[in-house]
């Protein structure tokens, strides 16, 4: 598959791929950060980024002092003119993600935007920001602003304005509802978590970049930190060299799970879930609320082998090229998926969101597909559900933006096995506002929670009997300027060894039919069932 990485790489005859000359700037920046930490009484972030390049290998730790002297003699810009794009023919960004556990990184993430959009791969952790409770978005926005205000941020080659590809960048997600009771299932995934990776690979035009992030305290030893960082770079360079070799072949994906090797169990029996839908319809008709989204989960248990994120992401990438792919690993758990829904994107003062609500299956023939599409566009139930989402999003943006514009009518968003109604909404952000502030206004939208928000959330807490965790909540990235993109974590699963928990939901309104809503969740499970290698002929009656 062609992506932003393969389309921006050049060619080179160099035999040893490496990075740009970190040795010329890393140690001086670390020493400057320690002095600033002493003055300010707080740890200082050092973030250095630049193009992946060929040339001399990353220097060993024994040469660190020599490199500092060379940098002092030659000046900051020395050596950057010789840099060329890193030649890793056929290299796949997913290989960066796969290297994480092999290099000892228990935290890692993968993010891919639709088509040939931006790809982010983070390995390790320089710092993590956590927040609990209903104020989590503004707490994290404040903590991030405080950290970046004093940060030492530099790009190699110097003198080039920093873009979102080179600025320090946090990646993470949020729980759907901080007031919902939590279970052990989501251990390590708090109400709000944003991680600054130790190493960030960004695959985007005009060239792929690598960013190193280090947090330096007042009592830090710059030489020791630099030595450790460069040793990690050497290990990373060696692993990347091996992975990009024509002779290298990634581990084969686990064989598809057959019905005899896979146990499938709904967390709530289908009949019980459909009864919840019927009760919700009754409450809506009595005027308790206009819409509520009810989710359910299915647990898979493999008899042999483990569920692995890399082959699952490969399958999702092949089948859902117009979706946002994400994976966030902590310790022994990985939350991953391919969602069609972008919650919000903020870039240079402009904000865009989408209403994605109302669903129908794809047809087995072009004629059947058009029939389903026509029914979706004419469905009173789906149009009502969609209209509620558009109305709420516009109201939310009025607290944030000026010059709000909305598509006049919804259009179809077609994915591999499902199609949705979609309406785009845009606005202009005032200076200094962050994408995290937009999350506070927008989440949860009626597409994943209901309307009115408070009444719908109360109904979910009282009736759903499911710890959603990060399912149906924002996941994505934010940079030091407040730019960023967050998607809604749909079509997703939480995997842990031999166990995987899949999530799906449906919007319930006055015209909803419990049997149809149950069938819709089964369509939505198919994306992750296929990604996890579950055979298509697996008995769907088991979930």
XYZ file of C-alpha atoms in Angstrom:
543
model
C 0.000 0.000 0.000
C 1.285 3.457 -0.900
C 1.409 5.927 1.981
C 2.965 9.210 3.036
C 6.184 7.475 4.015
C 6.831 5.662 0.764
C 5.840 8.675 -1.311
C 8.360 11.029 0.332
C 11.458 8.842 0.515
C 14.334 9.402 -1.835
C 16.932 6.928 -2.946
C 20.501 6.596 -1.794
C 23.512 4.419 -2.358
C 24.499 4.649 1.297
C 24.711 1.221 2.867
C 24.092 2.289 6.456
C 20.957 4.284 7.185
C 21.235 6.532 10.192
C 19.773 9.775 11.465
C 20.865 13.380 11.410
C 23.766 14.533 13.603
C 22.168 14.572 17.049
C 25.633 14.756 18.596
C 26.038 18.349 17.434
C 23.100 19.687 19.446
C 21.904 17.182 22.015
C 24.426 17.662 24.833
C 24.495 21.498 24.692
C 20.698 21.524 24.872
C 20.686 19.112 27.813
C 23.151 21.309 29.692
C 21.126 24.423 28.931
C 17.975 22.640 30.122
C 19.604 21.688 33.441
C 20.599 25.315 34.057
C 17.080 26.481 33.230
C 15.603 23.815 35.510
C 17.722 25.174 38.379
C 16.532 28.707 37.672
C 12.849 27.867 37.173
C 12.511 25.165 39.815
C 10.893 22.746 37.369
C 11.929 20.051 34.897
C 12.546 21.284 31.344
C 11.551 19.512 28.152
C 14.192 19.142 25.434
C 12.778 18.258 22.019
C 14.987 17.916 18.932
C 13.648 16.873 15.553
C 14.801 16.626 11.981
C 14.657 14.566 8.807
C 15.619 10.941 8.809
C 18.888 10.953 6.895
C 21.758 8.911 5.534
C 25.347 9.530 6.468
C 27.537 8.641 9.407
C 25.987 6.308 11.943
C 24.663 7.673 15.186
C 27.741 8.197 17.381
C 28.498 5.866 20.236
C 28.274 7.159 23.788
C 32.086 7.204 24.013
C 32.124 9.902 21.308
C 29.593 12.152 23.005
C 32.133 14.565 24.487
C 33.999 14.740 21.173
C 30.771 15.563 19.380
C 30.064 18.403 21.808
C 33.486 19.885 21.097
C 32.937 19.479 17.360
C 29.609 21.247 17.604
C 31.200 24.099 19.536
C 33.933 24.506 16.920
C 31.780 24.095 13.846
C 28.692 25.990 14.959
C 25.085 24.931 15.131
C 24.496 24.467 11.440
C 27.580 22.433 10.654
C 27.029 19.277 8.706
C 23.380 19.723 7.923
C 23.957 20.489 4.257
C 24.928 16.880 3.514
C 21.677 15.376 4.782
C 19.503 13.372 2.405
C 16.307 11.389 3.003
C 16.771 8.044 4.709
C 16.774 5.273 2.100
C 14.707 2.438 3.523
C 13.321 0.865 0.379
C 9.944 -0.721 1.004
C 10.034 0.216 4.681
C 6.683 0.059 6.456
C 5.895 2.457 9.340
C 4.195 -0.440 11.099
C 7.660 -1.962 11.457
C 8.598 0.979 13.702
C 5.618 0.162 15.901
C 6.519 -3.536 15.927
C 10.062 -2.747 17.103
C 8.787 -1.322 20.393
C 8.635 -4.502 22.505
C 11.844 -5.831 20.932
C 13.660 -2.719 22.183
C 12.049 -2.833 25.617
C 9.421 -0.104 25.186
C 6.237 -1.014 27.047
C 4.447 2.103 25.806
C 3.980 2.780 22.110
C 1.377 4.122 19.728
C 0.418 4.074 16.056
C -1.776 6.617 14.270
C -2.644 6.761 10.576
C -4.929 9.287 8.945
C -7.083 8.384 5.919
C -5.633 7.977 2.450
C -2.053 9.211 2.296
C -2.387 11.296 5.448
C -0.046 11.672 8.379
C 1.336 8.586 10.139
C 2.702 8.835 13.694
C 4.644 6.150 15.546
C 5.733 6.743 19.129
C 8.117 4.549 21.113
C 8.791 4.864 24.822
C 7.778 7.654 27.155
C 9.523 10.913 27.968
C 6.596 12.016 30.110
C 2.947 11.131 30.593
C 0.209 13.512 31.671
C -2.780 11.990 33.464
C -6.029 13.510 34.658
C -9.132 12.210 36.381
C -12.674 13.486 36.562
C -14.802 15.862 34.564
C -12.117 18.579 34.314
C -9.629 16.265 32.576
C -9.501 18.125 29.247
C -8.662 21.519 30.717
C -6.302 19.951 33.287
C -4.267 18.314 30.544
C -4.377 21.435 28.361
C -2.982 23.462 31.266
C -0.292 20.911 32.106
C 0.813 20.722 28.466
C 0.957 24.498 28.107
C 3.007 24.755 31.313
C 5.459 22.129 30.064
C 5.930 23.629 26.598
C 6.260 27.254 27.741
C 9.802 26.621 29.009
C 10.689 23.839 26.575
C 13.853 23.900 24.478
C 12.623 22.931 21.026
C 14.971 22.744 18.077
C 14.890 21.470 14.533
C 17.827 20.221 12.451
C 18.625 21.737 9.990
C 18.255 24.999 11.862
C 16.487 28.100 10.671
C 13.441 26.308 9.236
C 10.048 27.170 10.806
C 8.667 24.332 12.898
C 5.543 22.610 11.608
C 3.211 20.170 13.345
C 5.543 17.434 12.103
C 8.452 18.792 14.146
C 6.845 20.255 17.272
C 6.624 18.250 20.500
C 3.498 16.150 20.248
C 1.362 14.263 22.756
C -0.683 11.213 21.843
C -3.354 9.552 23.930
C -6.990 9.226 24.754
C -9.794 9.616 27.219
C -12.430 7.522 28.919
C -15.923 7.833 27.516
C -17.422 8.915 30.845
C -15.321 9.738 33.935
C -18.391 9.252 36.128
C -19.026 5.725 34.900
C -17.909 2.886 37.239
C -14.622 1.348 36.053
C -13.534 -2.291 35.987
C -10.176 -4.089 35.886
C -10.611 -4.511 32.120
C -9.251 -1.011 31.461
C -6.390 -1.035 33.968
C -3.748 1.483 32.856
C -6.215 3.527 30.776
C -7.320 6.407 33.048
C -9.904 9.143 32.462
C -7.330 11.133 30.511
C -3.824 10.177 29.394
C -1.483 11.936 26.964
C 2.036 10.607 26.393
C 5.074 12.425 25.030
C 7.086 9.622 23.396
C 10.829 9.290 23.823
C 11.069 8.780 20.054
C 8.464 10.007 17.589
C 8.480 9.057 13.907
C 6.332 11.301 11.724
C 5.649 10.163 8.165
C 4.240 13.160 6.315
C 5.153 15.505 3.489
C 7.669 16.888 2.721
C 9.826 14.229 4.438
C 9.701 11.737 7.303
C 11.108 13.073 10.561
C 12.316 11.747 13.885
C 11.888 13.632 17.160
C 13.749 12.903 20.401
C 12.117 14.095 23.637
C 13.906 14.232 27.005
C 12.781 15.710 30.335
C 15.671 17.278 32.278
C 15.499 18.054 35.996
C 17.677 20.355 38.085
C 19.678 17.423 39.479
C 20.092 15.685 36.111
C 23.445 14.641 34.669
C 23.399 15.847 31.039
C 26.245 13.546 30.020
C 24.523 10.495 31.470
C 21.201 11.393 29.833
C 22.942 12.022 26.529
C 24.873 8.766 26.757
C 21.696 6.792 27.429
C 19.761 8.542 24.668
C 22.459 7.970 22.067
C 22.761 4.322 23.066
C 19.020 3.985 22.522
C 19.420 5.678 19.142
C 22.124 3.214 18.165
C 19.877 0.284 19.056
C 17.001 1.874 17.162
C 19.163 2.546 14.095
C 20.396 -1.042 14.065
C 16.864 -2.395 14.369
C 15.620 -0.119 11.583
C 18.515 -1.155 9.361
C 17.636 -4.801 9.872
C 13.912 -4.207 9.358
C 14.513 -2.287 6.117
C 16.794 -4.940 4.636
C 15.388 -6.725 1.543
C 16.166 -10.008 3.290
C 14.034 -9.102 6.310
C 10.543 -10.539 6.523
C 8.209 -9.610 9.376
C 6.746 -12.375 11.524
C 3.805 -14.076 9.881
C 0.372 -13.154 11.127
C -1.271 -15.734 13.367
C -3.502 -18.165 11.544
C -7.176 -17.295 11.380
C -9.116 -18.447 14.397
C -11.502 -21.260 13.549
C -14.712 -21.823 15.492
C -13.107 -24.769 17.284
C -10.134 -22.667 18.489
C -12.065 -19.565 19.537
C -14.516 -19.001 22.348
C -16.876 -16.063 21.854
C -19.037 -14.666 24.641
C -21.205 -11.520 24.702
C -20.746 -9.646 27.972
C -24.520 -9.216 27.993
C -26.779 -11.842 26.364
C -28.359 -10.616 23.098
C -31.896 -10.939 24.443
C -31.011 -8.852 27.499
C -29.409 -6.148 25.339
C -32.430 -5.986 23.035
C -34.616 -5.593 26.116
C -32.493 -2.563 27.097
C -33.166 -1.116 23.641
C -36.906 -1.672 24.030
C -36.853 0.045 27.427
C -34.928 2.991 25.956
C -37.471 3.363 23.133
C -40.254 3.425 25.711
C -38.468 6.117 27.728
C -37.868 8.211 24.597
C -41.551 8.029 23.660
C -42.404 9.208 27.184
C -40.123 12.232 26.686
C -37.219 11.273 28.980
C -34.709 12.113 26.225
C -34.594 12.201 22.415
C -31.796 9.731 21.759
C -29.461 7.401 23.629
C -26.578 5.308 22.300
C -26.375 1.828 23.800
C -23.178 -0.165 23.393
C -22.356 -3.778 23.980
C -19.203 -5.881 24.028
C -18.093 -9.347 22.971
C -15.158 -11.179 24.516
C -13.005 -13.494 22.382
C -10.671 -16.077 23.886
C -8.137 -17.904 21.709
C -7.316 -21.480 22.577
C -3.888 -21.176 20.933
C -1.580 -18.194 20.524
C -2.074 -14.532 21.300
C -3.894 -11.639 19.701
C -1.179 -9.342 18.325
C -1.703 -5.678 17.345
C 0.620 -5.575 14.307
C -1.187 -8.110 12.073
C -4.519 -6.635 13.173
C -3.388 -3.165 12.108
C -2.156 -4.526 8.773
C -5.542 -6.069 8.055
C -7.350 -2.889 9.064
C -5.061 -0.799 6.868
C -5.752 -3.002 3.863
C -9.520 -2.987 4.326
C -10.274 0.483 5.737
C -8.069 2.978 3.906
C -10.535 5.815 4.539
C -10.593 5.294 8.302
C -8.396 6.585 11.119
C -6.201 3.730 12.356
C -5.014 3.822 15.948
C -3.250 1.642 18.489
C -2.166 2.559 22.004
C -0.179 -0.007 24.001
C 0.537 0.106 27.721
C 2.116 -2.837 29.517
C 0.182 -5.968 28.478
C -2.837 -4.231 26.899
C -3.379 -2.619 23.502
C -6.431 -0.622 22.435
C -6.732 -0.451 18.656
C -9.211 0.085 15.873
C -10.181 1.739 12.591
C -12.750 4.456 13.083
C -14.580 6.382 10.345
C -15.346 9.285 12.664
C -13.048 12.247 13.196
C -14.256 14.168 16.214
C -12.241 17.331 15.589
C -9.224 18.710 13.755
C -7.637 22.048 14.651
C -4.921 23.518 12.443
C -3.584 27.081 12.399
C -6.747 28.670 13.750
C -9.291 26.610 11.828
C -11.432 23.834 13.255
C -13.388 21.094 11.519
C -15.685 18.419 12.876
C -18.214 16.020 11.382
C -21.596 14.616 12.231
C -21.528 10.894 11.515
C -24.787 9.244 12.497
C -27.251 6.962 10.754
C -26.008 3.642 9.374
C -26.822 0.940 6.842
C -24.953 -2.152 5.598
C -23.129 -2.323 2.268
C -24.740 -4.436 -0.415
C -23.370 -7.611 -1.953
C -24.083 -6.204 -5.446
C -24.033 -2.624 -6.795
C -27.816 -2.716 -7.059
C -28.257 -3.873 -3.470
C -25.713 -1.301 -2.283
C -27.630 1.530 -3.940
C -30.862 0.193 -2.472
C -29.417 0.320 1.056
C -28.001 3.805 0.391
C -31.357 5.084 -0.850
C -33.123 3.651 2.190
C -30.565 5.306 4.472
C -31.016 8.712 2.853
C -34.812 8.433 3.088
C -35.017 6.807 6.524
C -36.933 8.974 8.990
C -35.216 7.235 11.908
C -31.696 7.774 10.530
C -32.362 11.349 9.400
C -33.711 12.167 12.860
C -30.680 10.622 14.526
C -28.341 12.543 12.218
C -30.136 15.867 12.646
C -29.740 15.666 16.426
C -25.967 15.274 16.077
C -25.626 18.204 13.648
C -27.683 20.433 15.942
C -25.568 19.639 19.000
C -22.235 20.087 17.205
C -23.223 23.517 15.911
C -24.285 24.571 19.402
C -20.988 23.328 20.863
C -18.908 25.213 18.301
C -20.710 28.455 19.105
C -18.822 28.452 22.435
C -15.504 28.061 20.621
C -15.591 29.448 17.104
C -16.679 32.193 14.785
C -17.697 31.870 11.122
C -19.370 28.467 11.585
C -20.435 26.759 8.358
C -22.367 23.505 7.832
C -22.931 21.329 4.765
C -26.485 21.987 3.519
C -27.433 18.277 3.419
C -25.846 15.037 4.647
C -23.945 12.864 2.197
C -22.944 9.202 2.252
C -19.708 8.012 3.872
C -19.057 4.520 2.522
C -16.742 2.023 4.201
C -16.069 -1.632 3.459
C -19.063 -3.150 5.239
C -21.103 -0.157 6.397
C -22.236 3.268 5.179
C -23.140 6.352 7.193
C -24.721 9.763 6.850
C -22.096 12.515 7.205
C -22.252 16.309 7.527
C -19.137 18.521 7.754
C -19.027 21.535 10.110
C -16.226 24.131 10.206
C -15.332 27.199 12.251
C -12.558 29.668 13.041
C -10.735 29.368 16.383
C -9.591 32.452 18.320
C -5.805 32.728 18.843
C -4.407 30.639 21.670
C -7.206 28.060 21.762
C -6.280 24.370 21.782
C -7.865 21.317 20.232
C -8.153 19.991 23.811
C -10.603 22.789 24.610
C -12.695 21.686 21.650
C -12.831 18.154 23.059
C -14.356 19.472 26.262
C -17.192 21.084 24.307
C -17.771 18.321 21.759
C -17.449 15.052 23.696
C -19.614 13.073 23.900
C -21.555 13.924 20.775
C -25.089 12.560 20.334
C -23.569 10.052 17.877
C -21.932 8.164 20.768
C -23.855 9.350 23.837
C -27.278 10.726 23.049
C -29.325 13.896 23.403
C -29.831 15.813 25.611
C -26.356 14.932 26.858
C -26.962 14.842 30.616
C -30.132 12.738 30.394
C -28.590 10.319 27.898
C -25.437 9.818 29.987
C -27.544 9.199 33.078
C -29.492 6.525 31.179
C -26.274 4.872 29.971
C -24.816 4.776 33.497
C -28.016 3.313 34.895
C -28.801 0.733 32.217
C -25.941 -0.202 29.889
C -23.990 -2.462 32.304
C -20.725 -2.003 30.381
C -17.405 -0.355 31.218
C -16.787 1.425 27.923
C -13.342 2.603 29.000
C -11.801 4.412 26.020
C -14.352 3.032 23.552
C -16.374 5.768 21.768
C -14.149 8.456 23.304
C -11.534 10.822 21.834
C -8.170 9.386 20.772
C -5.497 11.317 18.883
C -2.735 13.919 19.147
C -2.041 17.537 20.095
C 1.120 19.558 19.427
C 2.747 22.412 21.338
C 0.775 25.024 19.371
C -2.585 23.433 20.227
C -3.057 21.954 16.754
C -4.212 18.364 16.621
C -6.621 15.711 15.467
C -8.826 13.467 17.576
C -11.047 10.687 16.297
C -13.840 8.834 18.071
C -12.568 5.387 19.073
C -15.164 3.234 17.297
C -14.732 -0.145 15.508
C -12.254 -1.028 18.222
C -11.003 -3.721 20.555
C -8.912 -4.040 23.692
C -6.506 -6.968 23.425
C -4.533 -8.674 26.168
C -2.724 -11.892 25.361
C -5.224 -14.565 24.358
C -8.195 -12.316 25.124
C -9.839 -9.565 23.078
C -12.865 -7.442 23.967
C -14.726 -5.890 21.019
C -17.137 -2.956 21.283
C -20.040 -1.722 19.156
C -23.125 0.396 19.687
C -26.158 1.926 18.059
C -28.195 5.101 18.332
C -31.657 4.549 19.789
C -34.500 6.924 18.908
C -38.289 6.699 19.047
C -38.539 4.588 15.857
C -35.797 2.095 16.762
C -36.422 -1.638 16.444
C -34.415 -3.735 18.970
C -33.832 -6.561 16.472
C -32.533 -4.167 13.804
C -30.322 -2.364 16.332
C -28.838 -5.679 17.440
C -28.138 -6.610 13.808
C -26.413 -3.252 13.298
C -23.977 -3.931 16.140
C -23.115 -7.248 14.481
C -22.182 -5.417 11.249
C -19.986 -3.108 13.292
C -18.191 -5.997 15.014
C -17.101 -7.375 11.639
C -14.268 -4.854 11.189
C -12.424 -5.981 14.299
C -13.376 -9.643 13.922
C -11.680 -9.629 10.527
C -8.695 -7.690 11.861
C -8.176 -10.237 14.619
C -8.246 -13.118 12.153
C -11.681 -14.499 12.972
C -12.983 -16.419 9.966
C -15.934 -14.871 8.151
C -17.890 -18.104 8.455
C -17.716 -17.990 12.244
C -21.196 -18.454 13.713
C -22.502 -14.919 14.253
C -25.236 -16.213 16.527
C -22.550 -16.518 19.214
C -22.304 -12.738 19.430
